[in-house]
mmCIF file of C-alpha atoms in Angstrom:
data_model
loop_
_atom_site.group_PDB
_atom_site.id
_atom_site.type_symbol
_atom_site.label_atom_id
_atom_site.label_comp_id
_atom_site.label_asym_id
_atom_site.label_seq_id
_atom_site.Cartn_x
_atom_site.Cartn_y
_atom_site.Cartn_z
ATOM 1 C CA GLY U 14 -22.859 -5.576 -26.015
ATOM 2 C CA THR U 15 -21.111 -4.380 -29.138
ATOM 3 C CA SER U 16 -17.544 -3.243 -29.735
ATOM 4 C CA HIS U 17 -17.639 -1.198 -32.926
ATOM 5 C CA GLY U 18 -14.853 -2.013 -35.331
ATOM 6 C CA VAL U 19 -12.404 0.325 -37.029
ATOM 7 C CA GLU U 20 -12.510 -0.426 -40.750
ATOM 8 C CA ARG U 21 -9.451 1.755 -41.440
ATOM 9 C CA VAL U 22 -7.185 -0.656 -39.539
ATOM 10 C CA GLY U 23 -9.062 -3.868 -40.336
ATOM 11 C CA LEU U 24 -10.555 -4.260 -36.851
ATOM 12 C CA PRO U 25 -13.934 -6.010 -37.063
ATOM 13 C CA THR U 26 -16.985 -5.274 -34.961
ATOM 14 C CA THR U 27 -17.224 -7.714 -32.046
ATOM 15 C CA TYR U 28 -20.459 -8.871 -30.414
ATOM 16 C CA TYR U 29 -20.840 -9.976 -26.798
ATOM 17 C CA SER U 30 -23.476 -12.092 -25.066
ATOM 18 C CA ASP U 31 -24.075 -12.903 -21.418
ATOM 19 C CA GLY U 32 -24.051 -16.596 -20.876
ATOM 20 C CA PRO U 33 -23.632 -18.588 -17.625
ATOM 21 C CA VAL U 34 -27.127 -20.031 -18.082
ATOM 22 C CA GLY U 35 -27.491 -19.370 -21.816
ATOM 23 C CA PRO U 36 -27.244 -16.535 -24.362
ATOM 24 C CA ARG U 37 -28.810 -13.244 -23.402
ATOM 25 C CA SER U 38 -29.873 -12.159 -26.842
ATOM 26 C CA GLY U 39 -33.438 -12.840 -27.918
ATOM 27 C CA ARG U 40 -35.023 -16.235 -27.344
ATOM 28 C CA ALA U 41 -32.562 -18.792 -26.024
ATOM 29 C CA THR U 42 -32.298 -22.171 -24.397
ATOM 30 C CA ALA U 43 -32.485 -21.897 -20.597
ATOM 31 C CA MET U 44 -29.792 -24.264 -19.341
ATOM 32 C CA PRO U 45 -29.701 -25.830 -15.858
ATOM 33 C CA ALA U 46 -28.248 -23.392 -13.319
ATOM 34 C CA PRO U 47 -24.454 -23.670 -13.045
ATOM 35 C CA MET U 48 -24.812 -24.467 -9.337
ATOM 36 C CA ALA U 49 -26.761 -27.574 -10.354
ATOM 37 C CA LEU U 50 -24.091 -28.422 -12.935
ATOM 38 C CA ALA U 51 -21.431 -28.268 -10.211
ATOM 39 C CA ALA U 52 -23.474 -30.640 -8.058
ATOM 40 C CA THR U 53 -22.896 -33.373 -10.670
ATOM 41 C CA PHE U 54 -19.102 -33.224 -10.161
ATOM 42 C CA ASP U 55 -18.931 -34.199 -13.837
ATOM 43 C CA ARG U 56 -16.228 -32.514 -15.941
ATOM 44 C CA SER U 57 -17.507 -34.015 -19.204
ATOM 45 C CA LEU U 58 -20.968 -32.612 -18.469
ATOM 46 C CA ALA U 59 -19.373 -29.212 -17.819
ATOM 47 C CA PHE U 60 -17.781 -29.418 -21.287
ATOM 48 C CA ARG U 61 -21.177 -30.240 -22.833
ATOM 49 C CA HIS U 62 -22.892 -27.428 -20.900
ATOM 50 C CA GLY U 63 -20.306 -24.962 -22.178
ATOM 51 C CA SER U 64 -20.372 -26.265 -25.738
ATOM 52 C CA VAL U 65 -24.172 -26.045 -25.997
ATOM 53 C CA ILE U 66 -24.150 -22.434 -24.804
ATOM 54 C CA GLY U 67 -21.109 -21.566 -26.910
ATOM 55 C CA ASN U 68 -22.773 -22.994 -30.009
ATOM 56 C CA GLU U 69 -25.960 -21.022 -29.415
ATOM 57 C CA VAL U 70 -24.014 -17.835 -28.669
ATOM 58 C CA LYS U 71 -22.172 -18.261 -31.971
ATOM 59 C CA ALA U 72 -25.368 -19.110 -33.886
ATOM 60 C CA LYS U 73 -26.835 -15.816 -32.701
ATOM 61 C CA GLY U 74 -23.885 -13.948 -34.224
ATOM 62 C CA ASN U 75 -21.838 -13.283 -31.096
ATOM 63 C CA ASP U 76 -18.073 -13.609 -30.676
ATOM 64 C CA VAL U 77 -17.578 -13.566 -26.898
ATOM 65 C CA VAL U 78 -19.626 -15.197 -24.136
ATOM 66 C CA PHE U 79 -19.613 -13.611 -20.663
ATOM 67 C CA ALA U 80 -19.085 -16.879 -18.774
ATOM 68 C CA PRO U 81 -18.277 -18.825 -16.716
ATOM 69 C CA THR U 82 -18.800 -17.235 -13.316
ATOM 70 C CA VAL U 83 -16.399 -18.870 -10.858
ATOM 71 C CA ASN U 84 -16.723 -16.717 -7.739
ATOM 72 C CA LEU U 85 -16.939 -18.720 -4.512
ATOM 73 C CA MET U 86 -20.257 -18.856 -2.714
ATOM 74 C CA ARG U 87 -19.571 -17.051 0.546
ATOM 75 C CA THR U 88 -23.224 -16.390 1.287
ATOM 76 C CA PRO U 89 -26.517 -17.572 -0.267
ATOM 77 C CA LEU U 90 -27.532 -13.890 -0.316
ATOM 78 C CA GLY U 91 -24.983 -13.203 -3.063
ATOM 79 C CA GLY U 92 -26.978 -12.242 -6.139
ATOM 80 C CA ARG U 93 -24.768 -14.224 -8.519
ATOM 81 C CA SER U 94 -24.228 -17.338 -6.371
ATOM 82 C CA PHE U 95 -26.572 -19.509 -8.470
ATOM 83 C CA GLU U 96 -24.544 -18.938 -11.651
ATOM 84 C CA ALA U 97 -21.241 -20.106 -10.144
ATOM 85 C CA TYR U 98 -20.106 -23.509 -8.905
ATOM 86 C CA GLY U 99 -20.349 -23.438 -5.124
ATOM 87 C CA GLU U 100 -17.994 -22.853 -2.229
ATOM 88 C CA ASP U 101 -15.024 -25.063 -3.095
ATOM 89 C CA PRO U 102 -12.152 -23.651 -5.188
ATOM 90 C CA TYR U 103 -11.147 -27.086 -6.517
ATOM 91 C CA VAL U 104 -14.639 -27.803 -7.809
ATOM 92 C CA GLN U 105 -14.790 -24.276 -9.256
ATOM 93 C CA ALA U 106 -11.562 -24.954 -11.138
ATOM 94 C CA ARG U 107 -12.495 -28.374 -12.499
ATOM 95 C CA ILE U 108 -16.011 -27.418 -13.627
ATOM 96 C CA GLY U 109 -14.857 -24.019 -14.874
ATOM 97 C CA VAL U 110 -12.039 -25.466 -16.981
ATOM 98 C CA GLY U 111 -14.395 -27.995 -18.532
ATOM 99 C CA TRP U 112 -16.982 -25.310 -19.304
ATOM 100 C CA ILE U 113 -14.451 -22.973 -20.929
ATOM 101 C CA ARG U 114 -13.007 -25.745 -23.079
ATOM 102 C CA GLY U 115 -16.517 -26.632 -24.211
ATOM 103 C CA ALA U 116 -17.521 -23.074 -25.067
ATOM 104 C CA GLN U 117 -14.277 -22.230 -26.845
ATOM 105 C CA SER U 118 -14.459 -25.466 -28.849
ATOM 106 C CA GLN U 119 -17.384 -23.796 -30.644
ATOM 107 C CA GLY U 120 -15.260 -20.898 -31.880
ATOM 108 C CA VAL U 121 -16.296 -18.254 -29.366
ATOM 109 C CA ILE U 122 -14.124 -16.538 -26.754
ATOM 110 C CA GLY U 123 -14.818 -17.444 -23.129
ATOM 111 C CA ASN U 124 -14.806 -14.764 -20.443
ATOM 112 C CA VAL U 125 -14.104 -16.029 -16.929
ATOM 113 C CA LYS U 126 -15.520 -13.734 -14.258
ATOM 114 C CA HIS U 127 -15.613 -11.815 -11.946
ATOM 115 C CA TYR U 128 -11.937 -11.296 -11.113
ATOM 116 C CA ALA U 129 -11.674 -11.261 -8.167
ATOM 117 C CA VAL U 130 -13.187 -11.776 -4.679
ATOM 118 C CA ASN U 131 -16.585 -10.711 -5.999
ATOM 119 C CA ASN U 132 -18.502 -12.910 -3.575
ATOM 120 C CA GLN U 133 -20.992 -10.816 -1.606
ATOM 121 C CA GLU U 134 -23.232 -7.814 -1.897
ATOM 122 C CA GLY U 135 -22.076 -5.830 1.119
ATOM 123 C CA GLN U 136 -24.599 -3.980 3.261
ATOM 124 C CA GLY U 137 -27.131 -1.278 2.572
ATOM 125 C CA PRO U 138 -28.296 0.302 -0.697
ATOM 126 C CA GLY U 139 -25.740 0.316 -3.466
ATOM 127 C CA THR U 140 -25.249 1.846 -6.884
ATOM 128 C CA LEU U 141 -25.585 -1.158 -9.174
ATOM 129 C CA VAL U 142 -26.813 -0.599 -12.697
ATOM 130 C CA GLY U 143 -30.595 -0.721 -12.420
ATOM 131 C CA GLY U 144 -30.642 0.431 -8.803
ATOM 132 C CA SER U 145 -30.518 -3.006 -7.166
ATOM 133 C CA GLN U 146 -29.908 -3.348 -3.444
ATOM 134 C CA GLY U 147 -26.457 -4.260 -2.190
ATOM 135 C CA SER U 148 -23.060 -2.642 -2.526
ATOM 136 C CA ARG U 149 -21.184 -5.001 -4.818
ATOM 137 C CA GLN U 150 -19.817 -1.906 -6.558
ATOM 138 C CA THR U 151 -18.303 -0.385 -3.443
ATOM 139 C CA VAL U 152 -17.450 -3.205 -1.015
ATOM 140 C CA ASP U 153 -13.753 -3.604 -0.201
ATOM 141 C CA ALA U 154 -12.714 -7.259 0.120
ATOM 142 C CA VAL U 155 -9.746 -7.307 2.492
ATOM 143 C CA VAL U 156 -7.895 -10.600 2.019
ATOM 144 C CA ASP U 157 -4.432 -11.736 3.093
ATOM 145 C CA GLU U 158 -2.174 -13.054 0.340
ATOM 146 C CA ARG U 159 -2.312 -16.745 1.303
ATOM 147 C CA THR U 160 -6.111 -16.774 1.476
ATOM 148 C CA LEU U 161 -6.272 -14.824 -1.787
ATOM 149 C CA ARG U 162 -4.110 -17.411 -3.564
ATOM 150 C CA GLU U 163 -5.630 -20.555 -2.079
ATOM 151 C CA MET U 164 -9.304 -19.621 -2.008
ATOM 152 C CA TYR U 165 -9.994 -16.844 -4.491
ATOM 153 C CA LEU U 166 -7.467 -17.048 -7.331
ATOM 154 C CA SER U 167 -6.678 -20.728 -7.885
ATOM 155 C CA HIS U 168 -9.698 -21.366 -10.126
ATOM 156 C CA PHE U 169 -8.949 -18.269 -12.205
ATOM 157 C CA GLU U 170 -5.382 -19.513 -12.572
ATOM 158 C CA ALA U 171 -6.727 -22.847 -13.822
ATOM 159 C CA ALA U 172 -8.928 -21.037 -16.347
ATOM 160 C CA VAL U 173 -5.856 -19.262 -17.729
ATOM 161 C CA LYS U 174 -3.277 -22.048 -17.623
ATOM 162 C CA GLN U 175 -5.408 -25.126 -18.250
ATOM 163 C CA ALA U 176 -8.350 -23.863 -20.316
ATOM 164 C CA ASN U 177 -6.537 -21.073 -22.177
ATOM 165 C CA VAL U 178 -9.476 -18.742 -21.618
ATOM 166 C CA GLY U 179 -9.469 -15.836 -24.057
ATOM 167 C CA SER U 180 -10.653 -13.051 -21.771
ATOM 168 C CA VAL U 181 -11.045 -12.184 -18.086
ATOM 169 C CA MET U 182 -13.680 -9.849 -16.635
ATOM 170 C CA CYS U 183 -12.588 -7.684 -13.722
ATOM 171 C CA ALA U 184 -15.137 -7.058 -10.984
ATOM 172 C CA TYR U 185 -16.958 -4.102 -9.426
ATOM 173 C CA ASN U 186 -15.526 -4.383 -5.943
ATOM 174 C CA ARG U 187 -12.291 -3.253 -4.353
ATOM 175 C CA VAL U 188 -9.690 -5.811 -3.309
ATOM 176 C CA ASN U 189 -7.456 -4.619 -0.476
ATOM 177 C CA GLY U 190 -8.367 -1.016 -1.150
ATOM 178 C CA GLN U 191 -7.956 -0.902 -4.926
ATOM 179 C CA TYR U 192 -10.778 -1.397 -7.435
ATOM 180 C CA ALA U 193 -10.483 -4.720 -9.250
ATOM 181 C CA CYS U 194 -10.400 -3.124 -12.707
ATOM 182 C CA GLU U 195 -7.424 -0.968 -11.757
ATOM 183 C CA ASN U 196 -5.806 -3.375 -9.308
ATOM 184 C CA GLU U 197 -2.116 -3.598 -10.120
ATOM 185 C CA HIS U 198 -1.506 -6.698 -8.015
ATOM 186 C CA LEU U 199 -4.388 -8.687 -9.501
ATOM 187 C CA LEU U 200 -4.041 -7.631 -13.123
ATOM 188 C CA GLU U 201 -0.383 -6.813 -13.718
ATOM 189 C CA ASP U 202 1.513 -8.784 -11.087
ATOM 190 C CA VAL U 203 -0.522 -11.992 -10.936
ATOM 191 C CA LEU U 204 -2.671 -12.369 -14.074
ATOM 192 C CA LYS U 205 -0.379 -10.994 -16.761
ATOM 193 C CA GLY U 206 2.925 -11.341 -14.948
ATOM 194 C CA GLU U 207 2.973 -14.616 -13.015
ATOM 195 C CA TRP U 208 0.339 -16.512 -15.018
ATOM 196 C CA GLY U 209 1.421 -15.192 -18.420
ATOM 197 C CA PHE U 210 -2.137 -14.394 -19.526
ATOM 198 C CA LYS U 211 -2.101 -13.398 -23.212
ATOM 199 C CA GLY U 212 -5.794 -12.660 -23.687
ATOM 200 C CA TYR U 213 -7.496 -9.409 -22.709
ATOM 201 C CA VAL U 214 -9.042 -7.984 -19.559
ATOM 202 C CA LEU U 215 -12.432 -6.344 -19.881
ATOM 203 C CA ALA U 216 -14.479 -4.519 -17.275
ATOM 204 C CA ASP U 217 -17.824 -5.623 -15.938
ATOM 205 C CA TYR U 218 -20.496 -3.226 -17.174
ATOM 206 C CA GLY U 219 -19.934 0.040 -15.334
ATOM 207 C CA ALA U 220 -16.970 -1.297 -13.310
ATOM 208 C CA GLY U 221 -14.414 1.099 -14.798
ATOM 209 C CA ARG U 222 -13.551 3.895 -12.375
ATOM 210 C CA ASN U 223 -10.554 5.943 -13.457
ATOM 211 C CA THR U 224 -9.006 6.220 -16.912
ATOM 212 C CA ALA U 225 -5.344 6.657 -15.967
ATOM 213 C CA ASN U 226 -5.405 4.113 -13.128
ATOM 214 C CA SER U 227 -7.046 1.497 -15.334
ATOM 215 C CA LEU U 228 -4.634 2.076 -18.219
ATOM 216 C CA GLU U 229 -1.611 1.891 -15.945
ATOM 217 C CA ASN U 230 -2.786 -1.166 -14.006
ATOM 218 C CA GLY U 231 -4.013 -3.655 -16.578
ATOM 219 C CA LEU U 232 -7.533 -3.001 -17.934
ATOM 220 C CA ASP U 233 -7.549 -3.586 -21.698
ATOM 221 C CA PHE U 234 -11.151 -2.939 -22.703
ATOM 222 C CA GLU U 235 -14.315 -1.305 -21.384
ATOM 223 C CA PRO U 236 -17.313 -2.815 -23.213
ATOM 224 C CA TRP U 237 -20.097 -0.622 -21.844
ATOM 225 C CA PRO U 238 -20.904 2.165 -21.208
ATOM 226 C CA GLY U 239 -17.490 3.190 -22.571
ATOM 227 C CA VAL U 240 -16.939 6.132 -20.223
ATOM 228 C CA ILE U 241 -13.404 5.818 -18.887
ATOM 229 C CA TYR U 242 -12.111 4.442 -22.202
ATOM 230 C CA SER U 243 -14.029 6.768 -24.460
ATOM 231 C CA PRO U 244 -11.861 8.536 -27.085
ATOM 232 C CA THR U 245 -12.194 11.770 -25.113
ATOM 233 C CA SER U 246 -11.141 10.213 -21.803
ATOM 234 C CA VAL U 247 -8.136 8.367 -23.249
ATOM 235 C CA SER U 248 -7.024 11.416 -25.246
ATOM 236 C CA LEU U 249 -7.217 13.583 -22.131
ATOM 237 C CA ALA U 250 -5.110 11.107 -20.153
ATOM 238 C CA LEU U 251 -2.507 11.157 -22.939
ATOM 239 C CA THR U 252 -2.380 14.923 -23.471
ATOM 240 C CA THR U 253 -2.132 15.636 -19.748
ATOM 241 C CA GLY U 254 0.730 13.166 -19.341
ATOM 242 C CA GLN U 255 -1.126 10.803 -17.011
ATOM 243 C CA VAL U 256 -0.235 7.848 -19.253
ATOM 244 C CA SER U 257 2.138 7.244 -22.137
ATOM 245 C CA GLU U 258 1.342 6.273 -25.707
ATOM 246 C CA ALA U 259 3.196 2.994 -25.084
ATOM 247 C CA VAL U 260 0.742 2.049 -22.326
ATOM 248 C CA VAL U 261 -2.240 2.598 -24.626
ATOM 249 C CA ASP U 262 -0.505 0.675 -27.414
ATOM 250 C CA GLU U 263 0.038 -2.283 -25.088
ATOM 251 C CA HIS U 264 -3.682 -2.523 -24.394
ATOM 252 C CA VAL U 265 -4.494 -2.254 -28.084
#
């Protein structure tokens, strides 16, 4: 992915690469699956895993790596289970923190994902990019607050507070009725409010739903396909009074 810069204000173009198992740009080193990394219970190895990928991401000219994935394995049928660190939130936190520190030691920005409760596909045909089966984009994860904190958020909190991760990717799914990329509780109350996250929140590809809701509730950047945060969409939200200029400025 590419975020085109704005030369007039000195904003450089930024390049993004996928990365839990290696860069996704041209030929790349295929690293051991993150699930296998977690099975070592070795934090120093997690640092090395992250640093190798971060170095290769940087060598290919990218600035941000879309990794690590730290969603809990609720079911082996989850399409992304192999690229996370298993079913235990403590292990997720320890391996994830090590990985982020390793990647960011190479001068790239880590991107912990997918925030949050993005753990299963749902049932029936879905609307994922590429037409894959499953309804990751529409499933509503209904979770009480204690379970949310203890099982689904603690490893993200560690990524923010202990690894100083530079960016967080919000997920496709709903959490307690509200889409993750416009979820006020997850993004504004917890991530930016309680945890003091100073990086930026970006949407999974195609996870943005509504321009005004996302602006008001914590989404900073939409990397692709740039629909809800296109110049036209943001301008319309401003001119119709759905959001204020101050809200847009805060995201910038």
